[in-house]
Amino acid sequence: MIRRYIASISTSILKRTCAAAAVLAVTLGCSSTKPPNTAAPSGSIDESAVLAQSPTSLLAQNRNKTRKSLSLPSCPQNDAFTESINFATQASNLAQSANSKQDWDEVAALWVQAVAWMQAVPPGSPRRAFAEKKVIEYMRNLVYSQQQASATRAQASTVSFSSDLLNEQLQLYLSYVAAVGPPDVLIVGSSRALQGVDPKQLKQSLAQRGRPGLKVFNFSVNGATAQVVDFQLRRLLKPGHLPQMIIWADGVRAFNSGRDDRTFNSIVDSEGSQLLAAGIRPELLSDEPNEIPLCYRFPQPCANNNFRKAFTSIDRPWSGTGILPVAENAAGGQDTHPPIKFLSSGTGILPVASNAARYELKPIAADAANQKAQLIPVSRRTTVALRHVNQLADSIDSNGFMAMSGKYNPNTYYRERAYVSGQYDRDYENFNLGGKQAAAFNSVVAFTKARKIPLIFVNLPLTNDYLDGTRLRAEQQFRQRMQQLSRQKGFAFRDFSQRWPGRNDYFVDPSHLNRFGASAVSSLLAADSSIIWPLPKSRRSDG
């Protein structure tokens, strides 16, 4: 599951990460500083022996000089290798006695420092080859510490919407909004959208076409039907958390009212839905810890070294996903949770500070015409927690996208799974494009129109193997219906269903795109000159 990152671990990803971490350290500001070169007890781990054998350099001889302020672009008077070993020693020692989330967060922070300083060993140094191997080892230790912090945090009492992925996506979305504000463009849909539209690629492609700075988030959920999307947009999210534009990416399966809508039914019967019915909407806790954070010194840019390029290019568009390698996922079934191997339970460079979610008790008065939710602030609050799903956290990136790397090969795919034709596919059972799903779709269209939120529906690509006679007839009916509704109701419809019927390398299974197909779909959308993309609502970037 761990992607092939070993060979490239010392290239641009970590350079950018170290640079970004340095900027964060400068921006946040702290009240106290923990010296990074504090000596750890000797003999605690094998790092001490390595440190003792380190050759003395001119930089090492000047370790007693007074350090300059973090804000000054000066070269550190420290030996990067020695600094890294010291941080690694501290992390290893603390890990021996860590028994709380705070302890493991600190262990993770120390491993981040160890990685940053070890990566700063100059390329021309005789220590470089050894340092590159240590970076890989330290990264593994960082992942482990994140897992421990997350496992400790997950022991809290929980309230669920009976959908693991909806719980995870909701928590991530609320955290995203708290960090950078509502996205300019929100992607919704089922697993086909979750794996089929890459927010970061869409953002980068739009920036290349003169629309820089747009924030894009994928709030898709496995098994989502039109009813689930309607629930997400109208009932789950507060008006202030809605985007400027919505891209609904999916296909005919989400609109078949004859099928059993198991995902929506379980959500409606959940405890979280009962709270919503009582006017209690989800909201993340905003209480900041009273502890004084520790300040660390990251490697600073120096003249004629490898950090200058990293610092000067930090604001350029980048499609990377962060300090940790992206988790590689196995192919999943249709609207089911795919079998996944996981590298880490964290979703960023450090574990999220809190998993609890606060629900604000507010009576909701329904407007029959527009079905708006009128929120009336009250003083009493109740606190519950969204269930933290360790197994899903690392399979989804910071913008809600699940990248799948596998490529569909019909010669091997059906050796492990039976072929199911459309005639016996439950997603097409009692096929009916009217009924409850049509009503939910009309509700979403009216909802977005009332709030002047442009809605773009994208019929995602499918393979030739998937489009047998039954499914092809359903696709034709769906296409005709959506084209008619788009003219009548004023939303945009883009039909990509048969865009790449023979491009199996764009798919992870017959009906789900992989990350290459998702990138291609995102690029197609960005290149569509008929789409009037919004202007960035906020200057805050989502990275």
Coordinates of C-alpha atoms in Angstrom, one line a residue, residues 6 11 22 48 76 117 174 211 220 247 251 297 341 495 515:
I6 CA 11.5 5.5 -1.2
T11 CA 13.3 15.2 -3.6
A22 CA 9.5 26.7 8.6
S48 CA 23.6 8.0 20.3
P76 CA 21.7 28.1 11.0
W117 CA 17.0 18.4 9.7
L174 CA -15.9 21.0 9.1
R211 CA -8.5 31.2 -12.4
S220 CA -18.6 12.6 -1.8
I247 CA -20.3 19.9 -9.0
G251 CA -24.4 8.6 -12.9
R297 CA 13.8 25.9 14.7
K341 CA -4.7 -1.0 3.2
D495 CA -22.0 14.0 -20.3
R515 CA -6.5 8.8 -10.0

